[in-house]
Amino acid sequence: LSSLKYLRLFDNGLTGSIPDSIGLLSLLEDMYLQNNILNGLIPYEIGSLTLLSLILMYNNELTGSIPSTVGQLTALRYLYLHGNQLGGNIPIEIGNMSSLISLNMMANALTGPIPTTIGQLRALVVLIISNNQLSGEIPHSIGNLVALELLHLDNNQLSWTIPSSLCSLSDLVELSLDYNTLSGSIPMEIGNLT
């Protein structure tokens, strides 16, 4: 299947793991695997699919960490991994995904800090990482995401203060930081979110 561009296997009862050999589909542009019962790891080899613009793997039973090789997917525009059992840290290489418009990793078991490299995703419009176990502070670099319209970081274990850099996101429509352990004051600059 070396000519395959579109793989649509969603809304079935597929089980087992995603084969490592999926990395051989070098012309693949869209991958629809959502709403199945797939388990195991996201293959490291996915980083070979550099023409991918869309990965939908949500609502499965995937485990393990998000592979660092996702950073090689510089053409990817949509990455939806929500509703799995993914753990570990968000890889710092995620900042290399320069075309990303929408990133949804909610309802997993992700831990550790939000990497500062996330601030390199200048095309990002939607960022949803709610309902995980993320800790540490909200990185000031999120203020660099000038196209952001929706930011959901709720239901985590984030601490420290709300960075004033968030208030420079003039296109922001939804900001959800509830159910964390944030402290300090609401930034005076919040009135800039108009």
PDB file of C-alpha atoms in Angstrom:
ATOM      1  CA  LEU A   1       0.000   0.000   0.000  1.00  0.00           C
ATOM      2  CA  SER A   2       2.893   2.339  -0.724  1.00  0.00           C
ATOM      3  CA  SER A   3       0.604   4.739  -2.655  1.00  0.00           C
ATOM      4  CA  LEU A   4      -1.932   5.121   0.178  1.00  0.00           C
ATOM      5  CA  LYS A   5      -2.834   8.725   1.037  1.00  0.00           C
ATOM      6  CA  TYR A   6      -5.975   8.354   3.161  1.00  0.00           C
ATOM      7  CA  LEU A   7      -6.493   5.692   5.837  1.00  0.00           C
ATOM      8  CA  ARG A   8     -10.016   5.655   7.273  1.00  0.00           C
ATOM      9  CA  LEU A   9     -10.695   2.914   9.845  1.00  0.00           C
ATOM     10  CA  PHE A  10     -12.732   4.927  12.365  1.00  0.00           C
ATOM     11  CA  ASP A  11     -15.930   3.943  14.201  1.00  0.00           C
ATOM     12  CA  ASN A  12     -15.342   0.211  14.239  1.00  0.00           C
ATOM     13  CA  GLY A  13     -14.479  -2.359  16.912  1.00  0.00           C
ATOM     14  CA  LEU A  14     -10.820  -2.714  15.966  1.00  0.00           C
ATOM     15  CA  THR A  15      -8.592  -4.146  18.704  1.00  0.00           C
ATOM     16  CA  GLY A  16      -4.886  -4.771  19.230  1.00  0.00           C
ATOM     17  CA  SER A  17      -2.038  -2.357  18.650  1.00  0.00           C
ATOM     18  CA  ILE A  18      -1.241  -0.021  15.773  1.00  0.00           C
ATOM     19  CA  PRO A  19       1.389  -1.890  13.703  1.00  0.00           C
ATOM     20  CA  ASP A  20       4.885  -0.393  13.537  1.00  0.00           C
ATOM     21  CA  SER A  21       4.755  -1.005   9.790  1.00  0.00           C
ATOM     22  CA  ILE A  22       2.340   1.927   9.483  1.00  0.00           C
ATOM     23  CA  GLY A  23       5.531   3.985   9.243  1.00  0.00           C
ATOM     24  CA  LEU A  24       6.075   2.557   5.732  1.00  0.00           C
ATOM     25  CA  LEU A  25       3.054   4.457   4.346  1.00  0.00           C
ATOM     26  CA  SER A  26       5.278   7.337   3.301  1.00  0.00           C
ATOM     27  CA  LEU A  27       2.619   9.130   1.197  1.00  0.00           C
ATOM     28  CA  LEU A  28      -0.057   9.073   3.913  1.00  0.00           C
ATOM     29  CA  GLU A  29      -1.764  12.442   4.486  1.00  0.00           C
ATOM     30  CA  ASP A  30      -4.788  11.623   6.686  1.00  0.00           C
ATOM     31  CA  MET A  31      -5.056   8.929   9.387  1.00  0.00           C
ATOM     32  CA  TYR A  32      -8.490   8.228  10.906  1.00  0.00           C
ATOM     33  CA  LEU A  33      -8.317   5.591  13.680  1.00  0.00           C
ATOM     34  CA  GLN A  34     -10.712   7.153  16.193  1.00  0.00           C
ATOM     35  CA  ASN A  35     -13.531   5.410  18.064  1.00  0.00           C
ATOM     36  CA  ASN A  36     -12.107   1.886  18.167  1.00  0.00           C
ATOM     37  CA  ILE A  37     -10.632  -0.257  20.961  1.00  0.00           C
ATOM     38  CA  LEU A  38      -6.987   0.034  19.889  1.00  0.00           C
ATOM     39  CA  ASN A  39      -4.427  -0.418  22.665  1.00  0.00           C
ATOM     40  CA  GLY A  40      -0.671  -0.428  23.111  1.00  0.00           C
ATOM     41  CA  LEU A  41       1.734   2.311  22.095  1.00  0.00           C
ATOM     42  CA  ILE A  42       1.618   4.963  19.407  1.00  0.00           C
ATOM     43  CA  PRO A  43       4.365   3.628  17.117  1.00  0.00           C
ATOM     44  CA  TYR A  44       7.673   5.484  17.157  1.00  0.00           C
ATOM     45  CA  GLU A  45       7.710   4.980  13.381  1.00  0.00           C
ATOM     46  CA  ILE A  46       4.855   7.474  12.964  1.00  0.00           C
ATOM     47  CA  GLY A  47       7.536  10.141  12.720  1.00  0.00           C
ATOM     48  CA  SER A  48       8.388   8.827   9.243  1.00  0.00           C
ATOM     49  CA  LEU A  49       5.016   9.980   7.880  1.00  0.00           C
ATOM     50  CA  THR A  50       6.146  13.527   7.157  1.00  0.00           C
ATOM     51  CA  LEU A  51       3.281  14.277   4.729  1.00  0.00           C
ATOM     52  CA  LEU A  52       0.612  13.726   7.395  1.00  0.00           C
ATOM     53  CA  SER A  53      -1.740  16.660   7.891  1.00  0.00           C
ATOM     54  CA  LEU A  54      -4.254  14.926  10.176  1.00  0.00           C
ATOM     55  CA  ILE A  55      -4.054  12.259  12.904  1.00  0.00           C
ATOM     56  CA  LEU A  56      -7.263  11.208  14.645  1.00  0.00           C
ATOM     57  CA  MET A  57      -6.628   8.525  17.300  1.00  0.00           C
ATOM     58  CA  TYR A  58      -9.096   9.692  19.924  1.00  0.00           C
ATOM     59  CA  ASN A  59     -11.405   7.429  21.950  1.00  0.00           C
ATOM     60  CA  ASN A  60      -9.261   4.310  21.979  1.00  0.00           C
ATOM     61  CA  GLU A  61      -7.276   2.619  24.771  1.00  0.00           C
ATOM     62  CA  LEU A  62      -3.773   3.702  23.746  1.00  0.00           C
ATOM     63  CA  THR A  63      -1.127   3.664  26.488  1.00  0.00           C
ATOM     64  CA  GLY A  64       2.498   4.673  26.957  1.00  0.00           C
ATOM     65  CA  SER A  65       4.011   8.032  26.097  1.00  0.00           C
ATOM     66  CA  ILE A  66       3.494  10.243  23.079  1.00  0.00           C
ATOM     67  CA  PRO A  67       6.586   9.435  20.973  1.00  0.00           C
ATOM     68  CA  SER A  68       9.133  12.214  20.541  1.00  0.00           C
ATOM     69  CA  THR A  69       9.119  11.480  16.800  1.00  0.00           C
ATOM     70  CA  VAL A  70       5.857  13.445  16.457  1.00  0.00           C
ATOM     71  CA  GLY A  71       8.174  16.446  16.290  1.00  0.00           C
ATOM     72  CA  GLN A  72       9.124  15.353  12.768  1.00  0.00           C
ATOM     73  CA  LEU A  73       5.536  15.869  11.552  1.00  0.00           C
ATOM     74  CA  THR A  74       6.005  19.463  10.458  1.00  0.00           C
ATOM     75  CA  ALA A  75       3.077  19.324   7.978  1.00  0.00           C
ATOM     76  CA  LEU A  76       0.581  18.103  10.601  1.00  0.00           C
ATOM     77  CA  ARG A  77      -2.364  20.448  11.162  1.00  0.00           C
ATOM     78  CA  TYR A  78      -4.673  18.388  13.416  1.00  0.00           C
ATOM     79  CA  LEU A  79      -3.594  16.023  16.215  1.00  0.00           C
ATOM     80  CA  TYR A  80      -6.415  14.501  18.287  1.00  0.00           C
ATOM     81  CA  LEU A  81      -5.312  12.004  20.962  1.00  0.00           C
ATOM     82  CA  HIS A  82      -8.026  12.644  23.548  1.00  0.00           C
ATOM     83  CA  GLY A  83      -9.855   9.912  25.402  1.00  0.00           C
ATOM     84  CA  ASN A  84      -7.011   7.409  25.665  1.00  0.00           C
ATOM     85  CA  GLN A  85      -4.763   6.272  28.527  1.00  0.00           C
ATOM     86  CA  LEU A  86      -1.577   8.017  27.408  1.00  0.00           C
ATOM     87  CA  GLY A  87       0.886   8.861  30.182  1.00  0.00           C
ATOM     88  CA  GLY A  88       4.316  10.359  30.696  1.00  0.00           C
ATOM     89  CA  ASN A  89       5.436  13.818  29.720  1.00  0.00           C
ATOM     90  CA  ILE A  90       4.374  15.795  26.672  1.00  0.00           C
ATOM     91  CA  PRO A  91       7.520  15.594  24.490  1.00  0.00           C
ATOM     92  CA  ILE A  92       9.441  18.835  24.078  1.00  0.00           C
ATOM     93  CA  GLU A  93       9.715  18.030  20.361  1.00  0.00           C
ATOM     94  CA  ILE A  94       6.040  18.959  20.008  1.00  0.00           C
ATOM     95  CA  GLY A  95       7.275  22.514  19.488  1.00  0.00           C
ATOM     96  CA  ASN A  96       8.627  21.503  16.060  1.00  0.00           C
ATOM     97  CA  MET A  97       5.125  20.856  14.675  1.00  0.00           C
ATOM     98  CA  SER A  98       5.019  24.272  13.084  1.00  0.00           C
ATOM     99  CA  SER A  99       1.849  23.738  10.993  1.00  0.00           C
ATOM    100  CA  LEU A 100      -0.328  22.563  13.897  1.00  0.00           C
ATOM    101  CA  ILE A 101      -3.712  24.314  14.103  1.00  0.00           C
ATOM    102  CA  SER A 102      -5.576  22.117  16.595  1.00  0.00           C
ATOM    103  CA  LEU A 103      -4.132  19.948  19.384  1.00  0.00           C
ATOM    104  CA  ASN A 104      -6.397  17.926  21.694  1.00  0.00           C
ATOM    105  CA  MET A 105      -4.866  15.618  24.328  1.00  0.00           C
ATOM    106  CA  MET A 106      -7.594  15.863  26.970  1.00  0.00           C
ATOM    107  CA  ALA A 107      -8.734  12.931  29.142  1.00  0.00           C
ATOM    108  CA  ASN A 108      -5.484  11.007  29.305  1.00  0.00           C
ATOM    109  CA  ALA A 109      -2.988  10.474  32.139  1.00  0.00           C
ATOM    110  CA  LEU A 110      -0.269  12.898  31.007  1.00  0.00           C
ATOM    111  CA  THR A 111       2.103  14.044  33.768  1.00  0.00           C
ATOM    112  CA  GLY A 112       4.897  16.541  34.259  1.00  0.00           C
ATOM    113  CA  PRO A 113       5.026  20.128  33.049  1.00  0.00           C
ATOM    114  CA  ILE A 114       3.632  21.667  29.890  1.00  0.00           C
ATOM    115  CA  PRO A 115       6.810  22.077  27.800  1.00  0.00           C
ATOM    116  CA  THR A 116       7.846  25.660  27.104  1.00  0.00           C
ATOM    117  CA  THR A 117       8.394  24.652  23.469  1.00  0.00           C
ATOM    118  CA  ILE A 118       4.622  24.657  23.025  1.00  0.00           C
ATOM    119  CA  GLY A 119       5.012  28.409  22.572  1.00  0.00           C
ATOM    120  CA  GLN A 120       6.630  27.753  19.181  1.00  0.00           C
ATOM    121  CA  LEU A 121       3.312  26.581  17.671  1.00  0.00           C
ATOM    122  CA  ARG A 122       2.464  29.991  16.218  1.00  0.00           C
ATOM    123  CA  ALA A 123      -0.332  28.647  13.959  1.00  0.00           C
ATOM    124  CA  LEU A 124      -2.204  26.990  16.840  1.00  0.00           C
ATOM    125  CA  VAL A 125      -5.878  27.972  17.192  1.00  0.00           C
ATOM    126  CA  VAL A 126      -7.097  25.265  19.604  1.00  0.00           C
ATOM    127  CA  LEU A 127      -5.142  23.819  22.556  1.00  0.00           C
ATOM    128  CA  ILE A 128      -6.948  21.369  24.856  1.00  0.00           C
ATOM    129  CA  ILE A 129      -4.976  19.444  27.511  1.00  0.00           C
ATOM    130  CA  SER A 130      -7.631  19.310  30.222  1.00  0.00           C
ATOM    131  CA  ASN A 131      -8.353  16.280  32.431  1.00  0.00           C
ATOM    132  CA  ASN A 132      -4.789  15.051  32.821  1.00  0.00           C
ATOM    133  CA  GLN A 133      -2.268  15.112  35.688  1.00  0.00           C
ATOM    134  CA  LEU A 134      -0.066  17.939  34.434  1.00  0.00           C
ATOM    135  CA  SER A 135       1.880  19.837  37.093  1.00  0.00           C
ATOM    136  CA  GLY A 136       4.158  22.840  37.394  1.00  0.00           C
ATOM    137  CA  GLU A 137       3.456  26.294  36.080  1.00  0.00           C
ATOM    138  CA  ILE A 138       1.657  27.449  32.959  1.00  0.00           C
ATOM    139  CA  PRO A 139       4.550  28.384  30.652  1.00  0.00           C
ATOM    140  CA  HIS A 140       4.867  32.072  29.814  1.00  0.00           C
ATOM    141  CA  SER A 141       5.614  31.004  26.230  1.00  0.00           C
ATOM    142  CA  ILE A 142       1.898  30.253  25.686  1.00  0.00           C
ATOM    143  CA  GLY A 143       1.612  34.018  25.258  1.00  0.00           C
ATOM    144  CA  ASN A 144       3.393  33.564  21.904  1.00  0.00           C
ATOM    145  CA  LEU A 145       0.425  31.647  20.465  1.00  0.00           C
ATOM    146  CA  VAL A 146      -1.054  34.729  18.862  1.00  0.00           C
ATOM    147  CA  ALA A 147      -3.653  32.809  16.795  1.00  0.00           C
ATOM    148  CA  LEU A 148      -5.067  30.933  19.803  1.00  0.00           C
ATOM    149  CA  GLU A 149      -8.846  31.079  20.213  1.00  0.00           C
ATOM    150  CA  LEU A 150      -9.467  28.231  22.662  1.00  0.00           C
ATOM    151  CA  LEU A 151      -7.242  27.270  25.613  1.00  0.00           C
ATOM    152  CA  HIS A 152      -8.395  24.529  28.010  1.00  0.00           C
ATOM    153  CA  LEU A 153      -5.952  23.523  30.758  1.00  0.00           C
ATOM    154  CA  ASP A 154      -8.612  22.708  33.365  1.00  0.00           C
ATOM    155  CA  ASN A 155      -8.666  19.654  35.646  1.00  0.00           C
ATOM    156  CA  ASN A 156      -4.921  19.241  36.097  1.00  0.00           C
ATOM    157  CA  GLN A 157      -2.491  19.913  38.936  1.00  0.00           C
ATOM    158  CA  LEU A 158      -1.042  23.164  37.600  1.00  0.00           C
ATOM    159  CA  SER A 159       0.304  25.541  40.226  1.00  0.00           C
ATOM    160  CA  TRP A 160       1.977  28.949  40.604  1.00  0.00           C
ATOM    161  CA  THR A 161       0.309  31.995  39.103  1.00  0.00           C
ATOM    162  CA  ILE A 162      -1.587  32.812  35.930  1.00  0.00           C
ATOM    163  CA  PRO A 163       1.101  34.266  33.625  1.00  0.00           C
ATOM    164  CA  SER A 164       0.332  37.772  32.423  1.00  0.00           C
ATOM    165  CA  SER A 165       1.520  36.696  28.953  1.00  0.00           C
ATOM    166  CA  LEU A 166      -1.848  34.922  28.491  1.00  0.00           C
ATOM    167  CA  CYS A 167      -3.445  38.344  28.398  1.00  0.00           C
ATOM    168  CA  SER A 168      -1.703  39.144  25.111  1.00  0.00           C
ATOM    169  CA  LEU A 169      -3.789  36.495  23.300  1.00  0.00           C
ATOM    170  CA  SER A 170      -6.166  38.975  21.715  1.00  0.00           C
ATOM    171  CA  ASP A 171      -8.067  36.347  19.657  1.00  0.00           C
ATOM    172  CA  LEU A 172      -8.808  34.146  22.676  1.00  0.00           C
ATOM    173  CA  VAL A 173     -12.512  33.243  23.003  1.00  0.00           C
ATOM    174  CA  GLU A 174     -12.395  30.514  25.674  1.00  0.00           C
ATOM    175  CA  LEU A 175      -9.977  30.253  28.609  1.00  0.00           C
ATOM    176  CA  SER A 176     -10.508  27.399  31.081  1.00  0.00           C
ATOM    177  CA  LEU A 177      -8.054  27.034  33.971  1.00  0.00           C
ATOM    178  CA  ASP A 178     -10.502  25.708  36.569  1.00  0.00           C
ATOM    179  CA  TYR A 179      -9.760  22.771  38.896  1.00  0.00           C
ATOM    180  CA  ASN A 180      -6.023  23.360  39.270  1.00  0.00           C
ATOM    181  CA  THR A 181      -4.031  24.683  42.244  1.00  0.00           C
ATOM    182  CA  LEU A 182      -3.242  28.118  40.865  1.00  0.00           C
ATOM    183  CA  SER A 183      -2.522  30.917  43.335  1.00  0.00           C
ATOM    184  CA  GLY A 184      -1.737  34.610  43.343  1.00  0.00           C
ATOM    185  CA  SER A 185      -3.826  37.312  41.762  1.00  0.00           C
ATOM    186  CA  ILE A 186      -5.724  37.547  38.486  1.00  0.00           C
ATOM    187  CA  PRO A 187      -3.423  39.500  36.121  1.00  0.00           C
ATOM    188  CA  MET A 188      -4.294  43.182  35.798  1.00  0.00           C
ATOM    189  CA  GLU A 189      -3.843  42.782  32.033  1.00  0.00           C
ATOM    190  CA  ILE A 190      -6.844  40.437  31.736  1.00  0.00           C
ATOM    191  CA  GLY A 191      -8.819  43.369  30.336  1.00  0.00           C
ATOM    192  CA  ASN A 192      -6.689  43.050  27.179  1.00  0.00           C
ATOM    193  CA  LEU A 193      -8.637  39.885  26.227  1.00  0.00           C
ATOM    194  CA  THR A 194     -11.268  41.842  24.340  1.00  0.00           C
TER     195      THR A 194
END
